[in-house]
Amino acid sequence: DTGVDRERVIVVAVDARHSPHAVANRKAVYGRILVAVRALPGVADAAYSSNGPMSNDAWNTVFEPVGRAASPLQDRSVLKNEVSPQWFSTYGIPVIAGRDFSVFDQRSPQAVVIVNETLAKRYFDGDPVGRSIREVGDPGDPQPDLTIVGVARDAVYTSLREGPPATMYLPSAHAFGPISVRAESESPAYLIQAVIAAITDIDGDLKLRAHLLADDFSGGVARERMLAVLAALFGGLALLLAGVGLSGVVSYSVGARRTEIGI
Protein backbone atom coordinates (compact mmCIF):
# COMPACT_ATOMS: atom_id res chain seq x y z
CA ASP A 1 0.00 0.00 0.00
CA THR A 2 1.76 3.12 -1.24
CA GLY A 3 -0.77 5.52 0.27
CA VAL A 4 -0.89 7.38 -3.06
CA ASP A 5 -3.41 7.21 -5.92
CA ARG A 6 -0.72 6.74 -8.54
CA GLU A 7 -3.06 5.94 -11.45
CA ARG A 8 -4.59 9.42 -11.79
CA VAL A 9 -1.67 11.82 -11.36
CA ILE A 10 0.41 13.69 -13.95
CA VAL A 11 3.69 15.23 -12.74
CA VAL A 12 5.03 18.26 -14.61
CA ALA A 13 8.65 19.17 -13.91
CA VAL A 14 9.12 22.94 -14.29
CA ASP A 15 12.41 24.65 -15.15
CA ALA A 16 11.91 28.39 -14.55
CA ARG A 17 15.54 29.50 -14.90
CA HIS A 18 14.94 31.07 -18.33
CA SER A 19 11.69 32.80 -17.43
CA PRO A 20 12.08 36.43 -16.26
CA HIS A 21 8.49 36.45 -14.99
CA ALA A 22 8.91 33.34 -12.87
CA VAL A 23 12.27 34.45 -11.50
CA ALA A 24 10.82 37.81 -10.44
CA ASN A 25 7.60 36.48 -8.91
CA ARG A 26 7.45 32.72 -9.13
CA LYS A 27 4.70 32.34 -6.54
CA ALA A 28 2.28 34.48 -8.56
CA VAL A 29 3.11 32.55 -11.74
CA TYR A 30 2.54 29.21 -10.00
CA GLY A 31 -0.75 30.50 -8.59
CA ARG A 32 -1.98 31.47 -12.06
CA ILE A 33 -0.88 28.10 -13.41
CA LEU A 34 -2.91 26.23 -10.79
CA VAL A 35 -6.01 28.29 -11.57
CA ALA A 36 -5.65 27.61 -15.30
CA VAL A 37 -4.96 23.89 -14.91
CA ARG A 38 -7.82 23.33 -12.47
CA ALA A 39 -10.19 24.91 -14.98
CA LEU A 40 -9.39 22.29 -17.63
CA PRO A 41 -12.07 19.67 -18.36
CA GLY A 42 -11.14 16.34 -16.81
CA VAL A 43 -8.89 17.84 -14.12
CA ALA A 44 -9.94 17.12 -10.54
CA ASP A 45 -7.20 19.05 -8.72
CA ALA A 46 -3.69 20.47 -8.99
CA ALA A 47 -0.93 21.52 -6.60
CA TYR A 48 2.83 22.00 -6.36
CA SER A 49 5.49 20.84 -3.93
CA SER A 50 9.23 20.80 -3.38
CA ASN A 51 9.32 17.02 -3.94
CA GLY A 52 6.93 14.43 -5.27
CA PRO A 53 6.47 10.76 -4.37
CA MET A 54 9.05 8.48 -6.04
CA SER A 55 11.07 11.47 -7.31
CA ASN A 56 14.33 10.18 -5.76
CA ASP A 57 14.78 13.57 -4.10
CA ALA A 58 14.89 13.44 -0.30
CA TRP A 59 14.91 16.48 1.96
CA ASN A 60 16.08 15.61 5.46
CA THR A 61 15.76 17.69 8.59
CA VAL A 62 16.00 17.27 12.35
CA PHE A 63 13.30 18.45 14.75
CA GLU A 64 12.71 18.66 18.47
CA PRO A 65 9.46 18.75 20.45
CA VAL A 66 8.70 22.05 22.16
CA GLY A 67 8.36 21.92 25.93
CA ARG A 68 9.68 18.45 26.63
CA ALA A 69 12.94 16.56 26.71
CA ALA A 70 14.18 15.53 23.30
CA SER A 71 15.47 12.11 22.30
CA PRO A 72 18.99 11.73 20.84
CA LEU A 73 19.62 13.78 17.72
CA GLN A 74 19.99 10.78 15.40
CA ASP A 75 16.54 9.54 16.46
CA ARG A 76 14.86 12.77 15.37
CA SER A 77 15.91 12.83 11.72
CA VAL A 78 12.81 13.01 9.51
CA LEU A 79 12.00 13.76 5.89
CA LYS A 80 10.49 17.08 4.92
CA ASN A 81 8.36 18.41 2.08
CA GLU A 82 6.91 21.83 1.30
CA VAL A 83 3.49 21.60 -0.35
CA SER A 84 0.76 23.91 -1.52
CA PRO A 85 -2.86 23.68 -0.39
CA GLN A 86 -4.74 20.74 -1.97
CA TRP A 87 -1.52 18.76 -2.50
CA PHE A 88 -2.81 15.92 -0.32
CA SER A 89 -6.10 15.69 -2.23
CA THR A 90 -4.22 15.80 -5.53
CA TYR A 91 -2.32 12.65 -4.56
CA GLY A 92 -5.28 11.02 -2.85
CA ILE A 93 -3.62 11.18 0.58
CA PRO A 94 -6.30 11.77 3.24
CA VAL A 95 -5.72 14.06 6.21
CA ILE A 96 -7.00 11.74 8.94
CA ALA A 97 -6.84 14.20 11.86
CA GLY A 98 -6.91 17.97 12.06
CA ARG A 99 -7.01 19.93 8.82
CA ASP A 100 -5.26 20.51 5.51
CA PHE A 101 -3.26 23.64 4.67
CA SER A 102 -5.07 26.71 3.40
CA VAL A 103 -3.89 29.71 1.38
CA PHE A 104 -3.74 31.69 4.62
CA ASP A 105 -1.08 29.33 6.00
CA GLN A 106 1.26 30.39 3.19
CA ARG A 107 1.23 34.02 4.29
CA SER A 108 0.30 33.79 7.97
CA PRO A 109 3.01 34.59 10.55
CA GLN A 110 1.89 31.59 12.60
CA ALA A 111 3.96 28.63 11.45
CA VAL A 112 2.06 25.38 11.01
CA VAL A 113 3.01 21.85 10.02
CA ILE A 114 1.30 18.58 9.08
CA VAL A 115 2.91 15.28 10.06
CA ASN A 116 2.31 11.76 8.83
CA GLU A 117 1.09 8.78 10.84
CA THR A 118 4.56 7.33 11.36
CA LEU A 119 5.90 10.55 12.89
CA ALA A 120 2.77 10.95 15.03
CA LYS A 121 3.00 7.41 16.44
CA ARG A 122 6.75 7.47 16.94
CA TYR A 123 7.03 10.77 18.78
CA PHE A 124 3.53 11.72 20.02
CA ASP A 125 1.75 8.43 20.72
CA GLY A 126 -0.52 9.06 17.75
CA ASP A 127 -2.10 12.33 19.00
CA PRO A 128 0.07 15.30 17.96
CA VAL A 129 -2.54 17.86 16.82
CA GLY A 130 -2.10 21.10 18.73
CA ARG A 131 1.43 20.31 19.90
CA SER A 132 4.49 22.13 18.66
CA ILE A 133 7.84 21.18 17.20
CA ARG A 134 10.77 23.13 15.81
CA GLU A 135 13.51 22.35 13.35
CA VAL A 136 17.03 22.12 14.71
CA GLY A 137 19.19 24.63 12.85
CA ASP A 138 22.11 26.93 13.43
CA PRO A 139 22.22 28.00 17.13
CA GLY A 140 22.66 31.57 15.95
CA ASP A 141 19.53 31.35 13.81
CA PRO A 142 16.72 29.97 16.00
CA GLN A 143 13.84 28.36 14.14
CA PRO A 144 10.18 29.23 14.84
CA ASP A 145 7.85 26.88 16.66
CA LEU A 146 5.63 24.89 14.30
CA THR A 147 2.11 24.05 15.45
CA ILE A 148 0.90 20.65 14.25
CA VAL A 149 -2.51 21.21 12.62
CA GLY A 150 -3.05 17.85 10.94
CA VAL A 151 -2.01 14.24 10.50
CA ALA A 152 -1.77 12.80 6.98
CA ARG A 153 -1.97 9.16 6.06
CA ASP A 154 1.38 7.45 5.51
CA ALA A 155 2.59 7.57 1.91
CA VAL A 156 5.67 6.47 0.03
CA TYR A 157 8.38 9.14 -0.27
CA THR A 158 11.36 7.97 -2.34
CA SER A 159 11.29 4.17 -2.46
CA LEU A 160 8.84 1.28 -2.54
CA ARG A 161 11.40 -0.94 -0.84
CA GLU A 162 11.17 0.91 2.48
CA GLY A 163 8.29 1.55 4.83
CA PRO A 164 6.78 5.05 4.99
CA PRO A 165 9.36 7.31 6.67
CA ALA A 166 8.53 9.83 9.37
CA THR A 167 7.63 12.92 7.35
CA MET A 168 6.69 16.51 8.10
CA TYR A 169 4.93 18.78 5.60
CA LEU A 170 5.22 22.56 5.60
CA PRO A 171 3.10 25.06 3.63
CA SER A 172 5.15 26.16 0.63
CA ALA A 173 6.15 29.77 1.18
CA HIS A 174 8.15 29.93 -2.07
CA ALA A 175 6.69 28.25 -5.14
CA PHE A 176 9.09 25.74 -6.64
CA GLY A 177 9.25 22.10 -7.62
CA PRO A 178 6.93 20.03 -9.80
CA ILE A 179 3.29 20.73 -10.51
CA SER A 180 1.04 17.72 -9.92
CA VAL A 181 -2.30 17.29 -11.66
CA ARG A 182 -4.98 14.81 -10.64
CA ALA A 183 -7.30 13.57 -13.38
CA GLU A 184 -10.92 12.67 -12.83
CA SER A 185 -10.45 9.32 -14.59
CA GLU A 186 -7.82 6.59 -14.26
CA SER A 187 -6.44 7.33 -17.74
CA PRO A 188 -4.76 10.72 -17.30
CA ALA A 189 -2.41 10.51 -20.33
CA TYR A 190 -4.93 12.30 -22.58
CA LEU A 191 -4.65 15.40 -20.37
CA ILE A 192 -0.91 15.91 -20.75
CA GLN A 193 -1.06 18.05 -23.91
CA ALA A 194 -3.86 20.22 -22.50
CA VAL A 195 -1.97 20.73 -19.24
CA ILE A 196 1.23 21.68 -21.09
CA ALA A 197 -0.71 24.11 -23.28
CA ALA A 198 -2.39 25.74 -20.27
CA ILE A 199 0.95 26.26 -18.51
CA THR A 200 2.62 27.57 -21.67
CA ASP A 201 -0.19 30.12 -22.09
CA ILE A 202 0.70 31.51 -18.66
CA ASP A 203 4.46 31.62 -19.30
CA GLY A 204 5.94 30.42 -22.56
CA ASP A 205 9.51 30.65 -21.21
CA LEU A 206 9.03 27.78 -18.77
CA LYS A 207 10.65 24.50 -19.78
CA LEU A 208 8.27 21.64 -19.01
CA ARG A 209 8.56 17.86 -18.86
CA ALA A 210 5.41 15.88 -18.07
CA HIS A 211 5.03 12.21 -17.23
CA LEU A 212 2.62 9.89 -15.45
CA LEU A 213 3.18 9.14 -11.78
CA ALA A 214 2.39 5.49 -12.56
CA ASP A 215 5.56 5.38 -14.68
CA ASP A 216 7.65 6.37 -11.65
CA PHE A 217 6.15 3.52 -9.68
CA SER A 218 6.74 1.08 -12.54
CA GLY A 219 10.36 2.20 -12.72
CA GLY A 220 10.64 1.77 -8.97
CA VAL A 221 10.07 -1.98 -9.29
CA ALA A 222 12.00 -2.48 -12.54
CA ARG A 223 14.69 -4.50 -10.77
CA GLU A 224 12.15 -6.80 -9.15
CA ARG A 225 10.27 -7.16 -12.43
CA MET A 226 13.47 -8.07 -14.29
CA LEU A 227 14.33 -10.68 -11.66
CA ALA A 228 10.82 -12.12 -11.93
CA VAL A 229 11.13 -12.38 -15.73
CA LEU A 230 14.54 -14.07 -15.44
CA ALA A 231 13.21 -16.46 -12.80
CA ALA A 232 10.29 -17.35 -15.08
CA LEU A 233 12.62 -17.92 -18.06
CA PHE A 234 14.99 -20.15 -16.08
CA GLY A 235 12.01 -21.95 -14.54
CA GLY A 236 10.59 -22.60 -18.00
CA LEU A 237 13.98 -23.83 -19.24
CA ALA A 238 14.26 -26.19 -16.26
CA LEU A 239 10.75 -27.50 -16.95
CA LEU A 240 11.65 -28.08 -20.62
CA LEU A 241 14.84 -29.96 -19.71
CA ALA A 242 12.95 -32.05 -17.16
CA GLY A 243 10.31 -32.90 -19.79
CA VAL A 244 12.97 -33.88 -22.36
CA GLY A 245 14.77 -36.01 -19.78
CA LEU A 246 11.59 -37.74 -18.64
CA SER A 247 10.59 -38.41 -22.25
CA GLY A 248 13.99 -39.97 -22.92
CA VAL A 249 13.83 -42.21 -19.85
CA VAL A 250 10.31 -43.42 -20.70
CA SER A 251 11.29 -43.99 -24.34
CA TYR A 252 14.33 -46.05 -23.34
CA SER A 253 12.28 -48.06 -20.83
CA VAL A 254 9.61 -48.84 -23.44
CA GLY A 255 12.27 -49.78 -26.01
CA ALA A 256 14.00 -52.14 -23.55
CA ARG A 257 10.70 -53.93 -22.82
CA ARG A 258 9.29 -53.95 -26.34
CA THR A 259 9.32 -57.78 -26.66
CA GLU A 260 7.67 -58.18 -23.25
CA ILE A 261 5.04 -55.61 -24.14
CA GLY A 262 4.46 -57.32 -27.50
CA ILE A 263 3.86 -60.69 -25.81
PDB file of C-alpha atoms in Angstrom, residues 95-203:
ATOM      1  CA  VAL A  95      -5.716  14.059   6.209  1.00  0.00           C
ATOM      2  CA  ILE A  96      -7.004  11.742   8.937  1.00  0.00           C
ATOM      3  CA  ALA A  97      -6.844  14.202  11.855  1.00  0.00           C
ATOM      4  CA  GLY A  98      -6.909  17.975  12.062  1.00  0.00           C
ATOM      5  CA  ARG A  99      -7.011  19.928   8.819  1.00  0.00           C
ATOM      6  CA  ASP A 100      -5.257  20.511   5.513  1.00  0.00           C
ATOM      7  CA  PHE A 101      -3.263  23.644   4.667  1.00  0.00           C
ATOM      8  CA  SER A 102      -5.072  26.715   3.400  1.00  0.00           C
ATOM      9  CA  VAL A 103      -3.894  29.711   1.377  1.00  0.00           C
ATOM     10  CA  PHE A 104      -3.740  31.685   4.625  1.00  0.00           C
ATOM     11  CA  ASP A 105      -1.077  29.326   6.000  1.00  0.00           C
ATOM     12  CA  GLN A 106       1.265  30.394   3.191  1.00  0.00           C
ATOM     13  CA  ARG A 107       1.232  34.020   4.289  1.00  0.00           C
ATOM     14  CA  SER A 108       0.301  33.791   7.968  1.00  0.00           C
ATOM     15  CA  PRO A 109       3.012  34.594  10.547  1.00  0.00           C
ATOM     16  CA  GLN A 110       1.887  31.592  12.604  1.00  0.00           C
ATOM     17  CA  ALA A 111       3.961  28.626  11.451  1.00  0.00           C
ATOM     18  CA  VAL A 112       2.058  25.379  11.012  1.00  0.00           C
ATOM     19  CA  VAL A 113       3.008  21.846  10.024  1.00  0.00           C
ATOM     20  CA  ILE A 114       1.301  18.580   9.078  1.00  0.00           C
ATOM     21  CA  VAL A 115       2.915  15.281  10.059  1.00  0.00           C
ATOM     22  CA  ASN A 116       2.305  11.763   8.829  1.00  0.00           C
ATOM     23  CA  GLU A 117       1.087   8.781  10.840  1.00  0.00           C
ATOM     24  CA  THR A 118       4.556   7.331  11.363  1.00  0.00           C
ATOM     25  CA  LEU A 119       5.900  10.549  12.894  1.00  0.00           C
ATOM     26  CA  ALA A 120       2.767  10.951  15.031  1.00  0.00           C
ATOM     27  CA  LYS A 121       3.000   7.408  16.438  1.00  0.00           C
ATOM     28  CA  ARG A 122       6.751   7.472  16.945  1.00  0.00           C
ATOM     29  CA  TYR A 123       7.030  10.775  18.776  1.00  0.00           C
ATOM     30  CA  PHE A 124       3.533  11.719  20.024  1.00  0.00           C
ATOM     31  CA  ASP A 125       1.750   8.430  20.725  1.00  0.00           C
ATOM     32  CA  GLY A 126      -0.519   9.065  17.755  1.00  0.00           C
ATOM     33  CA  ASP A 127      -2.101  12.330  18.996  1.00  0.00           C
ATOM     34  CA  PRO A 128       0.070  15.301  17.961  1.00  0.00           C
ATOM     35  CA  VAL A 129      -2.538  17.860  16.818  1.00  0.00           C
ATOM     36  CA  GLY A 130      -2.102  21.096  18.735  1.00  0.00           C
ATOM     37  CA  ARG A 131       1.430  20.305  19.902  1.00  0.00           C
ATOM     38  CA  SER A 132       4.491  22.130  18.664  1.00  0.00           C
ATOM     39  CA  ILE A 133       7.844  21.182  17.198  1.00  0.00           C
ATOM     40  CA  ARG A 134      10.766  23.130  15.809  1.00  0.00           C
ATOM     41  CA  GLU A 135      13.507  22.349  13.351  1.00  0.00           C
ATOM     42  CA  VAL A 136      17.031  22.120  14.707  1.00  0.00           C
ATOM     43  CA  GLY A 137      19.188  24.625  12.846  1.00  0.00           C
ATOM     44  CA  ASP A 138      22.108  26.929  13.434  1.00  0.00           C
ATOM     45  CA  PRO A 139      22.218  28.001  17.128  1.00  0.00           C
ATOM     46  CA  GLY A 140      22.659  31.569  15.948  1.00  0.00           C
ATOM     47  CA  ASP A 141      19.531  31.348  13.810  1.00  0.00           C
ATOM     48  CA  PRO A 142      16.723  29.973  16.003  1.00  0.00           C
ATOM     49  CA  GLN A 143      13.836  28.358  14.141  1.00  0.00           C
ATOM     50  CA  PRO A 144      10.181  29.225  14.835  1.00  0.00           C
ATOM     51  CA  ASP A 145       7.853  26.875  16.664  1.00  0.00           C
ATOM     52  CA  LEU A 146       5.628  24.893  14.299  1.00  0.00           C
ATOM     53  CA  THR A 147       2.112  24.047  15.448  1.00  0.00           C
ATOM     54  CA  ILE A 148       0.895  20.651  14.251  1.00  0.00           C
ATOM     55  CA  VAL A 149      -2.511  21.215  12.620  1.00  0.00           C
ATOM     56  CA  GLY A 150      -3.051  17.849  10.939  1.00  0.00           C
ATOM     57  CA  VAL A 151      -2.009  14.239  10.502  1.00  0.00           C
ATOM     58  CA  ALA A 152      -1.774  12.805   6.984  1.00  0.00           C
ATOM     59  CA  ARG A 153      -1.967   9.160   6.065  1.00  0.00           C
ATOM     60  CA  ASP A 154       1.381   7.449   5.508  1.00  0.00           C
ATOM     61  CA  ALA A 155       2.591   7.574   1.908  1.00  0.00           C
ATOM     62  CA  VAL A 156       5.673   6.468   0.031  1.00  0.00           C
ATOM     63  CA  TYR A 157       8.377   9.140  -0.265  1.00  0.00           C
ATOM     64  CA  THR A 158      11.357   7.971  -2.344  1.00  0.00           C
ATOM     65  CA  SER A 159      11.295   4.166  -2.457  1.00  0.00           C
ATOM     66  CA  LEU A 160       8.838   1.281  -2.539  1.00  0.00           C
ATOM     67  CA  ARG A 161      11.401  -0.943  -0.837  1.00  0.00           C
ATOM     68  CA  GLU A 162      11.167   0.909   2.484  1.00  0.00           C
ATOM     69  CA  GLY A 163       8.288   1.549   4.831  1.00  0.00           C
ATOM     70  CA  PRO A 164       6.780   5.046   4.989  1.00  0.00           C
ATOM     71  CA  PRO A 165       9.360   7.306   6.673  1.00  0.00           C
ATOM     72  CA  ALA A 166       8.531   9.835   9.365  1.00  0.00           C
ATOM     73  CA  THR A 167       7.634  12.923   7.354  1.00  0.00           C
ATOM     74  CA  MET A 168       6.687  16.510   8.103  1.00  0.00           C
ATOM     75  CA  TYR A 169       4.933  18.785   5.597  1.00  0.00           C
ATOM     76  CA  LEU A 170       5.216  22.565   5.602  1.00  0.00           C
ATOM     77  CA  PRO A 171       3.099  25.055   3.628  1.00  0.00           C
ATOM     78  CA  SER A 172       5.147  26.162   0.626  1.00  0.00           C
ATOM     79  CA  ALA A 173       6.153  29.773   1.176  1.00  0.00           C
ATOM     80  CA  HIS A 174       8.147  29.933  -2.074  1.00  0.00           C
ATOM     81  CA  ALA A 175       6.694  28.248  -5.138  1.00  0.00           C
ATOM     82  CA  PHE A 176       9.090  25.742  -6.638  1.00  0.00           C
ATOM     83  CA  GLY A 177       9.254  22.098  -7.617  1.00  0.00           C
ATOM     84  CA  PRO A 178       6.928  20.028  -9.800  1.00  0.00           C
ATOM     85  CA  ILE A 179       3.289  20.727 -10.510  1.00  0.00           C
ATOM     86  CA  SER A 180       1.041  17.722  -9.917  1.00  0.00           C
ATOM     87  CA  VAL A 181      -2.300  17.288 -11.662  1.00  0.00           C
ATOM     88  CA  ARG A 182      -4.981  14.806 -10.642  1.00  0.00           C
ATOM     89  CA  ALA A 183      -7.298  13.569 -13.378  1.00  0.00           C
ATOM     90  CA  GLU A 184     -10.923  12.672 -12.827  1.00  0.00           C
ATOM     91  CA  SER A 185     -10.446   9.322 -14.590  1.00  0.00           C
ATOM     92  CA  GLU A 186      -7.824   6.585 -14.260  1.00  0.00           C
ATOM     93  CA  SER A 187      -6.438   7.334 -17.737  1.00  0.00           C
ATOM     94  CA  PRO A 188      -4.761  10.722 -17.303  1.00  0.00           C
ATOM     95  CA  ALA A 189      -2.412  10.513 -20.328  1.00  0.00           C
ATOM     96  CA  TYR A 190      -4.929  12.302 -22.577  1.00  0.00           C
ATOM     97  CA  LEU A 191      -4.645  15.405 -20.365  1.00  0.00           C
ATOM     98  CA  ILE A 192      -0.908  15.908 -20.755  1.00  0.00           C
ATOM     99  CA  GLN A 193      -1.065  18.048 -23.912  1.00  0.00           C
ATOM    100  CA  ALA A 194      -3.857  20.223 -22.495  1.00  0.00           C
ATOM    101  CA  VAL A 195      -1.967  20.734 -19.239  1.00  0.00           C
ATOM    102  CA  ILE A 196       1.231  21.683 -21.091  1.00  0.00           C
ATOM    103  CA  ALA A 197      -0.708  24.115 -23.280  1.00  0.00           C
ATOM    104  CA  ALA A 198      -2.392  25.744 -20.271  1.00  0.00           C
ATOM    105  CA  ILE A 199       0.947  26.255 -18.507  1.00  0.00           C
ATOM    106  CA  THR A 200       2.617  27.569 -21.671  1.00  0.00           C
ATOM    107  CA  ASP A 201      -0.189  30.121 -22.091  1.00  0.00           C
ATOM    108  CA  ILE A 202       0.702  31.506 -18.660  1.00  0.00           C
ATOM    109  CA  ASP A 203       4.458  31.625 -19.296  1.00  0.00           C
TER     110      ASP A 203
END
